[in-house]
Short mmCIF file of C-alpha atoms in Angstrom, two decimals:
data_model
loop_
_atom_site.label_atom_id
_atom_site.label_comp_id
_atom_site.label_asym_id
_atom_site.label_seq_id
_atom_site.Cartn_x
_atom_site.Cartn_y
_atom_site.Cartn_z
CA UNK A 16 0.00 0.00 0.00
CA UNK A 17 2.92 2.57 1.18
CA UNK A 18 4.87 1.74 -2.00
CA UNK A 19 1.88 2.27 -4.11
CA UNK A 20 1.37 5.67 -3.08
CA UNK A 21 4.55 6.36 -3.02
CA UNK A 22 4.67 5.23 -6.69
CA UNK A 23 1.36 7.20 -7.54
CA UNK A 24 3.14 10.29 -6.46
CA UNK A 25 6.27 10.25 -8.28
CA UNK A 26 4.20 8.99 -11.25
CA UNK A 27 2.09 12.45 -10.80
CA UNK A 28 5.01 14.74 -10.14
CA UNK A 29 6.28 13.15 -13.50
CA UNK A 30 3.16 14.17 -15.04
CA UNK A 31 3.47 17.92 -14.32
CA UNK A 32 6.22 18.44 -16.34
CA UNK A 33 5.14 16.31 -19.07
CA UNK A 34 6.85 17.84 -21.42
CA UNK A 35 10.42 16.44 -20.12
CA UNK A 36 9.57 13.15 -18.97
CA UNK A 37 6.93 12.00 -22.37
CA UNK A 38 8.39 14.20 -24.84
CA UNK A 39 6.47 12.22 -27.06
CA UNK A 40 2.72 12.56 -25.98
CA UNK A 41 0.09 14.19 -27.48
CA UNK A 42 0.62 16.72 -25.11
CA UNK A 43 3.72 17.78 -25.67
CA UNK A 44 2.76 18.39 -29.11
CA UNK A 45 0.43 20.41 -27.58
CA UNK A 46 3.02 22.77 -26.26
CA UNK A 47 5.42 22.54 -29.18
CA UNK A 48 2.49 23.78 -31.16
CA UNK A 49 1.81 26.58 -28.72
CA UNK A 50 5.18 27.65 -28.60
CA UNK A 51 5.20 27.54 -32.40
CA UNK A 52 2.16 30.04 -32.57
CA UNK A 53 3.48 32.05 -29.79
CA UNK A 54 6.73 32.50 -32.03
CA UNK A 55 4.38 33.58 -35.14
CA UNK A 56 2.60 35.77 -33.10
CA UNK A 57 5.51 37.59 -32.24
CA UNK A 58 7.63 37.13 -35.47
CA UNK A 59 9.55 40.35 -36.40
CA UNK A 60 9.20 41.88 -33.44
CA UNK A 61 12.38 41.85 -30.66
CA UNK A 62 10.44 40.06 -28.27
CA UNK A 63 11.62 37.78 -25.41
CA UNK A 64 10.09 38.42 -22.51
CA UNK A 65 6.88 36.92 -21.52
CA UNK A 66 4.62 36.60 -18.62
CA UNK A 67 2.41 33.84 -17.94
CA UNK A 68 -0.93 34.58 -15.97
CA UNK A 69 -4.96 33.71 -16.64
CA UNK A 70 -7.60 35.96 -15.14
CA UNK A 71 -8.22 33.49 -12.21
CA UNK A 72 -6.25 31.34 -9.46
CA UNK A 73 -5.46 27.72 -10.28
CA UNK A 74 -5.90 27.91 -13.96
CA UNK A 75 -3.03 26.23 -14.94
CA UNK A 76 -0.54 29.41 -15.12
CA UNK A 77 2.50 27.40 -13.54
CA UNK A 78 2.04 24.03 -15.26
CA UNK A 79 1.58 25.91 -18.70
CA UNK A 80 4.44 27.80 -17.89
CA UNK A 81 7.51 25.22 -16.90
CA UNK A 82 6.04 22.94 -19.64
CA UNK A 83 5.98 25.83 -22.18
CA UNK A 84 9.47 26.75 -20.87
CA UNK A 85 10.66 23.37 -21.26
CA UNK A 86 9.67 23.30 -24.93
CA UNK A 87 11.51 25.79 -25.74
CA UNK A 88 14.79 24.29 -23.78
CA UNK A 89 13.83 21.14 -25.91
CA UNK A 90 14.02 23.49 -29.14
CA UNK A 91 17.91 24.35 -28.35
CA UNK A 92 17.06 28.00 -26.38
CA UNK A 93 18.39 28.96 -23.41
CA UNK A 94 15.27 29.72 -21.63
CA UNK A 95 15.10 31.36 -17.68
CA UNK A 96 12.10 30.74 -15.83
CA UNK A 97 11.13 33.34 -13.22
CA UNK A 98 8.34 32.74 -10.54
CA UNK A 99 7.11 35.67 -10.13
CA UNK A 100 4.16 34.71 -7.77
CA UNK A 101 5.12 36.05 -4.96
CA UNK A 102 2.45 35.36 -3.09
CA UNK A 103 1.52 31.91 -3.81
CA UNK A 104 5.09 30.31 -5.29
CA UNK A 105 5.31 27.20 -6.44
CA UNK A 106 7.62 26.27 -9.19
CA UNK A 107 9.91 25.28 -6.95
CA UNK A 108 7.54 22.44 -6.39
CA UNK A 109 7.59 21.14 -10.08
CA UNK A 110 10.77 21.30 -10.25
CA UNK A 111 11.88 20.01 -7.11
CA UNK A 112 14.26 22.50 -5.76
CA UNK A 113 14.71 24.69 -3.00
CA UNK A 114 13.07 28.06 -2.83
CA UNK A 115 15.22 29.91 -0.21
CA UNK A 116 17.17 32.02 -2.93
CA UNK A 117 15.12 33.37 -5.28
CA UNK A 118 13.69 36.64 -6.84
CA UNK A 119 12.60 38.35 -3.56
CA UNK A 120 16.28 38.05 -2.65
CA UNK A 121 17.29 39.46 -5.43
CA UNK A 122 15.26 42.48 -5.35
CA UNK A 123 15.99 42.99 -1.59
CA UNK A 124 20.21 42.77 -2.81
CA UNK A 125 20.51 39.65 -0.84
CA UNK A 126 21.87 37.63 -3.06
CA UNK A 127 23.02 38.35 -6.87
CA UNK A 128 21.47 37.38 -9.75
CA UNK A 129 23.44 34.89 -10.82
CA UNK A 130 23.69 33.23 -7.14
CA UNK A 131 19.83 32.40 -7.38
CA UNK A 132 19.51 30.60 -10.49
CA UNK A 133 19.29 27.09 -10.49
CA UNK A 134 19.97 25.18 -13.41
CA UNK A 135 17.48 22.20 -13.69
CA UNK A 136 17.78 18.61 -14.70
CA UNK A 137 16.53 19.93 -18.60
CA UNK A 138 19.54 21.28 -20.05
CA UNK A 139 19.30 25.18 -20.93
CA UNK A 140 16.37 25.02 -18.77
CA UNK A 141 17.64 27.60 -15.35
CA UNK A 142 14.72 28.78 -13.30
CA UNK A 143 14.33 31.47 -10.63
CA UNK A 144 12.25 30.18 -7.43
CA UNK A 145 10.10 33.19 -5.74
CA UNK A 146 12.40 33.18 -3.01
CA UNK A 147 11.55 34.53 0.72
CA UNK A 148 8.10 35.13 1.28
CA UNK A 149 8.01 38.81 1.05
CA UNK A 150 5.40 41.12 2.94
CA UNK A 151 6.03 43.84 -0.03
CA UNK A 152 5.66 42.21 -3.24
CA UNK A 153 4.10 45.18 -5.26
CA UNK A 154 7.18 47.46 -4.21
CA UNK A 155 9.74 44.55 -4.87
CA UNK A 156 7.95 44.07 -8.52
CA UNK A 157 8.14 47.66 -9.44
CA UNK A 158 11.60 48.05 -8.02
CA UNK A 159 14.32 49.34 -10.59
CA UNK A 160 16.34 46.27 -9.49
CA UNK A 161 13.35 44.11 -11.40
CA UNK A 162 14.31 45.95 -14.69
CA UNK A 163 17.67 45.38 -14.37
CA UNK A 164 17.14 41.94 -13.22
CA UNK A 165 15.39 41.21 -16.80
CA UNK A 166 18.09 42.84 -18.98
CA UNK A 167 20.67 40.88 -17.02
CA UNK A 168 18.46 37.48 -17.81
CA UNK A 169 18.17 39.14 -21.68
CA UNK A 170 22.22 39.06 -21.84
CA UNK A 171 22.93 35.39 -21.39
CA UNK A 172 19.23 34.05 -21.83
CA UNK A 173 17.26 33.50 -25.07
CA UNK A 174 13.84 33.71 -24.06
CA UNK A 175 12.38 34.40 -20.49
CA UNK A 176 9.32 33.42 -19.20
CA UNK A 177 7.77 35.10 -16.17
CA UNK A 178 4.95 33.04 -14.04
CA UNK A 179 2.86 35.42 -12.06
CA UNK A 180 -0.14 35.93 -9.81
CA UNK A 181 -3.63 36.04 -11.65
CA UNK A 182 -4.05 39.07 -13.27
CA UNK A 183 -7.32 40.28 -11.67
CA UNK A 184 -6.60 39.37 -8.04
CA UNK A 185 -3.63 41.27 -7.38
CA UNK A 186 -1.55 44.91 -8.67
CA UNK A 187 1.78 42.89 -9.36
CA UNK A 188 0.68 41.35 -12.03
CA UNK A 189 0.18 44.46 -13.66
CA UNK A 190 3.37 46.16 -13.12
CA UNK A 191 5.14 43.00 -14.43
CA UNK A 192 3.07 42.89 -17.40
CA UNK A 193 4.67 46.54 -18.10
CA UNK A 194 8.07 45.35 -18.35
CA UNK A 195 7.57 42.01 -20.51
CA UNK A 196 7.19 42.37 -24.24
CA UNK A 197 4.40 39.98 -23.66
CA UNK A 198 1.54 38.22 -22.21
CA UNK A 199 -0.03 34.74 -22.81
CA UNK A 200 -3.18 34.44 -20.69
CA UNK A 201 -4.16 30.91 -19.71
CA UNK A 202 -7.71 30.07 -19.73
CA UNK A 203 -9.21 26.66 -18.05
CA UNK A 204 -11.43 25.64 -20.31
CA UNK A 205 -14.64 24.96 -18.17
CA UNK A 206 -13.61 27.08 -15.67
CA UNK A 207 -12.50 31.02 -16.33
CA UNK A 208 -16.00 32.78 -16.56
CA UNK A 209 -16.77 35.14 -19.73
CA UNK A 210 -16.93 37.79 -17.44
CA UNK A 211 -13.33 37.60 -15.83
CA UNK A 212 -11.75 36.97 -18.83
CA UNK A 213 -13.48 40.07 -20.25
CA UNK A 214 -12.24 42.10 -16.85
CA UNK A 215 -8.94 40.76 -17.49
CA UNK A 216 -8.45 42.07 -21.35
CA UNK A 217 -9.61 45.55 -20.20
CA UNK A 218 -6.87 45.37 -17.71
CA UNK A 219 -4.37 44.41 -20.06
CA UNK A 220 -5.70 46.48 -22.57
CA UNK A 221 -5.56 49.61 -19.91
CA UNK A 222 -2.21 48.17 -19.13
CA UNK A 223 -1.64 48.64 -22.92
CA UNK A 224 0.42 45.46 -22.78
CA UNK A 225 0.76 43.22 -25.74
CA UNK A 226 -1.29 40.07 -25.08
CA UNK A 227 0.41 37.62 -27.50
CA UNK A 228 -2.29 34.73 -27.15
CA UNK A 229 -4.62 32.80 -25.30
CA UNK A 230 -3.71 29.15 -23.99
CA UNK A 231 -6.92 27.16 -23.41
CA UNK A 232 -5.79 24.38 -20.91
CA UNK A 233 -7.85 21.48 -20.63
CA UNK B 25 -8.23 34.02 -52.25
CA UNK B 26 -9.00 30.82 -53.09
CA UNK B 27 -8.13 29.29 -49.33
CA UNK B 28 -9.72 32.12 -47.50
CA UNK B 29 -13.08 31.13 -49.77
CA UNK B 30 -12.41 27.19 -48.87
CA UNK B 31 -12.07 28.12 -45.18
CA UNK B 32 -15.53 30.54 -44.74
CA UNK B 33 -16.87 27.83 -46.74
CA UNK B 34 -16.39 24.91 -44.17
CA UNK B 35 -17.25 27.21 -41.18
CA UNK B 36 -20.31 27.75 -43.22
CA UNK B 37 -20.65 24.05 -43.32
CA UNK B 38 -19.87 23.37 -39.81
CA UNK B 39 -22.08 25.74 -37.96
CA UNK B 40 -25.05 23.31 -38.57
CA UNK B 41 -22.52 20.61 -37.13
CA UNK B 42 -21.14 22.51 -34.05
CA UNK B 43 -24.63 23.33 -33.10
CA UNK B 44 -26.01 19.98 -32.96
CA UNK B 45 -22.70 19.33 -30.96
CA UNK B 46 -22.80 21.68 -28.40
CA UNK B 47 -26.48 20.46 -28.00
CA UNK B 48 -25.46 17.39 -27.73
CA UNK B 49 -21.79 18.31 -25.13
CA UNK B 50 -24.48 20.32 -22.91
CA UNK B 51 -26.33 17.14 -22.82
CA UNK B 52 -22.98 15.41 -21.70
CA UNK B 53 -21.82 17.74 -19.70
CA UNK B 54 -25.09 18.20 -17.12
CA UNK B 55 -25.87 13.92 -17.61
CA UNK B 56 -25.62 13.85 -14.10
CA UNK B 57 -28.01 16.46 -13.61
CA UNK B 58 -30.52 14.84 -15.80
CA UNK B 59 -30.18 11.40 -13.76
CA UNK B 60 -30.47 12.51 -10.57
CA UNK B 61 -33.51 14.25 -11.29
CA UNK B 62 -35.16 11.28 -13.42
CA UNK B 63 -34.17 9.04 -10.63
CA UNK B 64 -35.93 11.79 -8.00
CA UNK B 65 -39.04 12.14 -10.50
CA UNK B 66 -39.45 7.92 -10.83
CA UNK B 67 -39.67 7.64 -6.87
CA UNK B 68 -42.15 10.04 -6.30
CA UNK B 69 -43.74 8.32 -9.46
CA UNK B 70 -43.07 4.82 -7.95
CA UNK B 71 -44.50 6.57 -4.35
CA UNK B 72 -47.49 7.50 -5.67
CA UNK B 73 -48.10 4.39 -8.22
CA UNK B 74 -48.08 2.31 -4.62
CA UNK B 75 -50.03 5.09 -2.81
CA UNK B 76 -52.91 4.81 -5.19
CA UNK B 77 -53.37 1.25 -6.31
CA UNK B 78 -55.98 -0.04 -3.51
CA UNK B 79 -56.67 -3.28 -4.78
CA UNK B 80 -60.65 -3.32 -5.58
CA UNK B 81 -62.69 -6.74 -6.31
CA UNK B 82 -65.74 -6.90 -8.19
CA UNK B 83 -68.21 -9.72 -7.99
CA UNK B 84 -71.43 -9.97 -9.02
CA UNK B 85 -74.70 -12.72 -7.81
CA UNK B 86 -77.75 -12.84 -10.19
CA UNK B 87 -81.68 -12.44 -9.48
CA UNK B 88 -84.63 -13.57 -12.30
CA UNK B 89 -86.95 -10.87 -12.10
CA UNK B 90 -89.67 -12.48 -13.40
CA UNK B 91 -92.00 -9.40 -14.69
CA UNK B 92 -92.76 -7.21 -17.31
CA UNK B 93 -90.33 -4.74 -18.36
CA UNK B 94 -91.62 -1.76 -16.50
CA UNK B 95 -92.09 -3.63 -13.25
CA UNK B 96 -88.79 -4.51 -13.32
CA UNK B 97 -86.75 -1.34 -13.49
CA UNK B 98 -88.99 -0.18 -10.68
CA UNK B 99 -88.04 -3.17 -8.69
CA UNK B 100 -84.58 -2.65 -9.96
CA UNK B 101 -84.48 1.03 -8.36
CA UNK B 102 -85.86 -0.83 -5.51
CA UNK B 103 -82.59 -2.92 -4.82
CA UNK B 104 -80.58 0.35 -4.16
CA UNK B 105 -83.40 2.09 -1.81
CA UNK B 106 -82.07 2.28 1.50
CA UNK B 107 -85.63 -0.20 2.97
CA UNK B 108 -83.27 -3.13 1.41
CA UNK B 109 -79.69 -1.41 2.38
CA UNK B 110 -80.04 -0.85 5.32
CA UNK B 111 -81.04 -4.29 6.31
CA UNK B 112 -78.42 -5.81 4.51
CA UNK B 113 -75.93 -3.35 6.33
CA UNK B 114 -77.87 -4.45 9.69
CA UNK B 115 -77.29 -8.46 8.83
CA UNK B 116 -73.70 -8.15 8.04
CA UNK B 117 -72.92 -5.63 10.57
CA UNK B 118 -71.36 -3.46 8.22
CA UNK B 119 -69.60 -0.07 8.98
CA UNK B 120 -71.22 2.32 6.42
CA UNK B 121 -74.54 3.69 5.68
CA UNK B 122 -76.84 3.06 2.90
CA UNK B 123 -75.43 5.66 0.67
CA UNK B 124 -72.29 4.42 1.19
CA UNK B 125 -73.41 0.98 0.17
CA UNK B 126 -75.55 1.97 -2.76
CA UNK B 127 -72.27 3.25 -4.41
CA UNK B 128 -70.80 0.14 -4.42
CA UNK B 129 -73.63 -1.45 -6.06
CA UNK B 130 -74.67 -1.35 -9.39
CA UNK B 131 -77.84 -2.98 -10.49
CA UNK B 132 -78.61 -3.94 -14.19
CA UNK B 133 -80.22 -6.29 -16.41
CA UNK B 134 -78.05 -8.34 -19.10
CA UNK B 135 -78.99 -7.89 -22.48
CA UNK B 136 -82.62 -7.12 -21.55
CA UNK B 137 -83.43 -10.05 -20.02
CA UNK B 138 -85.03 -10.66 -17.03
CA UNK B 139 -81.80 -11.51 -15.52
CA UNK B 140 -80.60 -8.87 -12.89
CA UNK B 141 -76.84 -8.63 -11.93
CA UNK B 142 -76.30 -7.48 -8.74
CA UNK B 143 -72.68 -6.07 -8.79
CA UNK B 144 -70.75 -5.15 -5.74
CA UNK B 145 -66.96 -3.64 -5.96
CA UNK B 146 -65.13 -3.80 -2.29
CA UNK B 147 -61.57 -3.74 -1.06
CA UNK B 148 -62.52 -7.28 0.18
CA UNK B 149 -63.30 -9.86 -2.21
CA UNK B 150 -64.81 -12.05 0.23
CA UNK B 151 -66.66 -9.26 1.81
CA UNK B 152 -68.23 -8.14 -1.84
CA UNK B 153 -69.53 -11.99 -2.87
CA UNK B 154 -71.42 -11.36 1.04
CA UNK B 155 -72.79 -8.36 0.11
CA UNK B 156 -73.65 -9.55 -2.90
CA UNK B 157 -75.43 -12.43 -1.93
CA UNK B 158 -77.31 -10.65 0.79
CA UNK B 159 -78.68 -7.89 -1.21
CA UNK B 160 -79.95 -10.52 -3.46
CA UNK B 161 -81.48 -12.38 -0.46
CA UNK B 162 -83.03 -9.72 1.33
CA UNK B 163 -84.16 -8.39 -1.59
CA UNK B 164 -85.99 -11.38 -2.64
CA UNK B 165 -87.17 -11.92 1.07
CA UNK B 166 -88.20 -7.76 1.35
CA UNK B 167 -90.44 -7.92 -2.46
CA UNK B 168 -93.12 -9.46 -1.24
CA UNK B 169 -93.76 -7.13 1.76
CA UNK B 170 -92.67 -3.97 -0.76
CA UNK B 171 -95.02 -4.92 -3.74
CA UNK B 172 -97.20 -7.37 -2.53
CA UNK B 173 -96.29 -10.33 -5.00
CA UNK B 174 -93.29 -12.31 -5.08
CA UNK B 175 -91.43 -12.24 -8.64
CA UNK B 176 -88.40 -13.17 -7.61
CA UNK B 177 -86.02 -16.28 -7.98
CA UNK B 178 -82.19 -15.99 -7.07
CA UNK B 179 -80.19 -17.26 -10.30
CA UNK B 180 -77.03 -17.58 -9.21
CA UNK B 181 -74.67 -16.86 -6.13
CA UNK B 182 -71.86 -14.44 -6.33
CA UNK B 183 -68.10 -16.03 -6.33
CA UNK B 184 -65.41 -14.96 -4.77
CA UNK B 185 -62.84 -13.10 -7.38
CA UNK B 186 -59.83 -13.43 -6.18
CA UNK B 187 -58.69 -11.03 -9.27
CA UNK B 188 -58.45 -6.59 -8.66
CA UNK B 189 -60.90 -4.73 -11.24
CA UNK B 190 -58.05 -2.44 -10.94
CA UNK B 191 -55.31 -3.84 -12.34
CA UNK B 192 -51.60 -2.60 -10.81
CA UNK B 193 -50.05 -1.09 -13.62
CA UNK B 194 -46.63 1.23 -14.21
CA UNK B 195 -47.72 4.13 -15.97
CA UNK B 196 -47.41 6.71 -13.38
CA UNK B 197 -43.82 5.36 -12.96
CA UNK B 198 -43.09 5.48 -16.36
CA UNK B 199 -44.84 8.76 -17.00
CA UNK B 200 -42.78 10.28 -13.84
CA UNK B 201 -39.35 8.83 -15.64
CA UNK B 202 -39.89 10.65 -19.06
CA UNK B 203 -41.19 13.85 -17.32
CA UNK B 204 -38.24 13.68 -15.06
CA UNK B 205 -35.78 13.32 -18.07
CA UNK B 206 -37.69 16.10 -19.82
CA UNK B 207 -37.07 18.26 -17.19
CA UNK B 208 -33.67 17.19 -16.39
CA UNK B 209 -32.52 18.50 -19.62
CA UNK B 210 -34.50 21.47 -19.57
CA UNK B 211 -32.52 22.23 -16.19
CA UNK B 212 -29.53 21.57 -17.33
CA UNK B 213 -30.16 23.65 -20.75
CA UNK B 214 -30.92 26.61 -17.87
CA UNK B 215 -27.91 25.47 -15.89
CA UNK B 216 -25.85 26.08 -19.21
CA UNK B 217 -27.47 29.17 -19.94
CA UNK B 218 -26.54 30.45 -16.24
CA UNK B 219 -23.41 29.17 -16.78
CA UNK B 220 -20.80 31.79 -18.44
CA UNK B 221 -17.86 30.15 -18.15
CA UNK B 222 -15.61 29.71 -20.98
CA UNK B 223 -15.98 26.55 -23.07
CA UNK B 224 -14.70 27.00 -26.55
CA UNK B 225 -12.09 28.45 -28.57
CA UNK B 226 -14.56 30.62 -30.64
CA UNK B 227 -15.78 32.14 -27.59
CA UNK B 228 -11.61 32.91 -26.73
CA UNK B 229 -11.26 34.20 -30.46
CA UNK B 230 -14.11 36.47 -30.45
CA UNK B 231 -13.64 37.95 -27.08
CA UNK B 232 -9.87 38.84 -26.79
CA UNK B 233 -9.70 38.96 -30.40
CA UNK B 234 -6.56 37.45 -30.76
CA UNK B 235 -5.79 33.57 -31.70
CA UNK B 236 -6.06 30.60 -29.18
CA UNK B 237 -1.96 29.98 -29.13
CA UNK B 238 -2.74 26.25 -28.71
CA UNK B 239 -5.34 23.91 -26.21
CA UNK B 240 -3.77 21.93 -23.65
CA UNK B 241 -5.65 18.30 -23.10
CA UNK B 242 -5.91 17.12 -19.93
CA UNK B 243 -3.46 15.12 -18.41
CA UNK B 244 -4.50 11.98 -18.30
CA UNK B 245 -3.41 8.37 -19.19
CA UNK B 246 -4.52 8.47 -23.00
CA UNK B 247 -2.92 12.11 -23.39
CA UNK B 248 0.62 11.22 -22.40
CA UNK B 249 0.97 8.30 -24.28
CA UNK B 250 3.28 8.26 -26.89
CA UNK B 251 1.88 9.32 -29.71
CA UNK B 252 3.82 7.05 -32.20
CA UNK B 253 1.44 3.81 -32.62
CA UNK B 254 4.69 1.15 -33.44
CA UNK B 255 6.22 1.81 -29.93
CA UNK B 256 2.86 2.52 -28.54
CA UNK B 257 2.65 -1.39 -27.27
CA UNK B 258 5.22 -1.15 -25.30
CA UNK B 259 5.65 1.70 -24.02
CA UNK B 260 1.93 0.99 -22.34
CA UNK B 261 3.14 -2.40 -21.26
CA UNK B 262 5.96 -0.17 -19.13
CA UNK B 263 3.43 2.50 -17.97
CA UNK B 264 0.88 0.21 -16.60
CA UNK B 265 3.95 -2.03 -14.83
CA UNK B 266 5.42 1.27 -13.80
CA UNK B 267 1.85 3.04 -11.99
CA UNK B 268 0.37 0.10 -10.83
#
């Protein structure tokens, strides 16, 4: 019985980053095709920043985004993975690692930038936990230090990818939106109402942020 | 030119489709609803099908009335009068009064003949042959002091029928189950219409106006198999040793 759950949860941790452990399933395909469209979408334009959010809580913004970012390891990129949910981290979860470096540190001048990122077990896959829980993340977000934080990533990093706080639930979301080149907004199909999506477009569209796409997850 | 034409055309086409889809996915979607409340409607139905069906036996003894035709609807009327009834109800120390008895009994003759049938419908078979049989009696014993002459012969005694006139039957249970699926998907139709969350790409497209970058299935068993079919044997050979 203990082995078999045991078994059942390593065989679901290996399911939330399907895209490294069944590169070959239908969805991963899923994601290479996303990351595809996301690359027309933005074709001609210098863009390499992008956050990840949806207009709700658990709608899929952190799977979509470590899978997403390790499709485009798989693709030969280097690729940096930020958690920017301050509030509610938990990439460091996926990807098994510690979370006691990470961006709040960074933006407090803890630590440097280089001393938080961990390099995962996907190569050119490094990822940037949330770090301390901080009591200020709105001032940390909107910090100078966060701009130079993502032209530092820009110099050795090919694309970045930013996984935030829903959009509609909190400010920091926002101000991170403001310094990406992009957004993809993840929708649960089933799940995000009309109405909140609509909220959430105004926002970005207030925002005037470039919303590159729409994921639909499920 | 010629693509953009080939791709309005097949939305064209598929409207009719998608429609009868998403009829059919709201359908899916709410089955649950639609169960539980056809399951809820067929036990009230089945409540009420048992509440209702009080077995009732009919039985029925026969009289001569051996008279001309006028006579005998008078002494036909006479079988019902309360003079008869109410020694009947005296003699088998019934609960009811004559009324109450009278409905039970119906009196007429078969096929104009002077053959009366004196029919009695009661929860108790037993109890409706006695009846019977009594009114039949009395009457025959009460004519004489009524009219003066005695015309009557008893033909034959009532029998016992073991058999309801009122046979148990289904149909309120069966009515109950097709109203209750009828309004099951009527409810869930509202449910949908209530229901504004986000369900399709289209909706996605026409909203943010941008494109739907890609749809992520859901992560289960059939999603992360391989997708190549030659390895696909055993590959799930390994997956199912490996989970379970």
């Amino acid at each position: 019985m203990v082995i078999n759950k045991k078994k059942k949860q390593t065989a679901s941790k290996k399911r939330t980053l399907i895209t490294s452990s069944y590169p070959d399933s239908i969805i991963s395909e899923q994601f290479r095709m996303i990351q595809t469209n996301i690359k027309f979408s933005v074709a001609g334009e210098n863009s390499k920043i992008f956050l990840i959010t949806s207009p709700g809580d658990g709608e899929g913004k952190s799977t979509t985004a470590s899978n997403l970012a390790i499709t485009i390891a798989q693709q030969k990129e280097k690729v940096l993975l930020i958690d920017a949910n301050l509030r509610k981290p938990s990439l460091h979860t996926f990807f098994r690692t510690s979370n006691t470096n990470g961006l709040t540190d960074i933006l407090n001048g803890r630590i440097s930038f280089y001393d938080a990122i961990i390099h995962t077990e996907i190569g050119r896959l490094d990822i940037v936990p949330s770090g301390t829980v901080a009591n200020n993340p709105v001032e940390l977000l909107s910090s100078p230090m966060m701009r130079d934080l993502l032209i530092s990533a820009l110099r050795s990093y090919d694309v970045v990818l930013i996984d935030s706080n829903s959009i509609l639930d909190v400010t920091d979301t926002k101000l991170l939106a403001k310094q990406c080149d992009g957004v993809v907004l993840v929708i649960q199909n089933g799940k995000t109402k009309f109405e909140k999506a609509a909220e959430a477009k105004k926002v970005l569209e207030f925002a005037k942020v470039k919303l590159v796409g729409v994921v639909m997850n499920k | 030119m010629k693509n953009v034409n080939q791709i309005q055309g097949q939305e064209n086409h598929r409207v009719k489709d998608i429609n009868l889809k998403e009829l059919f996915l709201v359908i899916k979607r709410r089955f649950w609803v639609i169960v539980m409340i056809a399951i809820i409607a067929s036990i009230i139905g089945a409540y009420l099908n048992n509440l209702s069906t009080t077995p009732l036996y009919q039985t029925s003894s026969r009289i001569i009335i051996g008279t001309d035709a006028e006579s005998q609807k008078t002494l036909q009327v006479i079988i019902k009068d309360s003079a008869i009834l109410d020694k009947v109800i005296e003699e088998l120390n019934l609960d009811k009064s004559a009324e109450e008895l009278a409905g039970q009994i119906s009196v007429a003759s078969i096929d104009g003949s002077q053959v009366v049938s004196i029919s009695v419908i009661d929860r108790d078979p037993i109890l409706a042959a006695s009846i019977a049989d009594k009114t039949a009696q009395v009457f025959k014993d009460e004519v004489p002091n009524i009219v003066g002459e005695d015309y009557i012969r008893l033909l034959s005694n009532a029998k016992v029928n073991t058999s309801p006139i009122n046979q148990e039957n289904n149909n309120k249970l069966y009515l109950a189950i097709i109203a209750g699926i009828i309004v099951g998907i009527g409810f869930a139709f509202l449910i949908e219409s209530l229901d504004d969350r986000i369900r399709s790409e289209k909706e996605i497209e026409a909203l943010f106006g941008v494109q739907v970058l890609g749809k992520i299935s859901k992560m289960n068993n059939r999603n992360i198999k391989k997708k190549k079919s030659g390895r696909l044997e055993i590959e799930l050979r390994g997956e199912t040793i490996g989970y379970k």
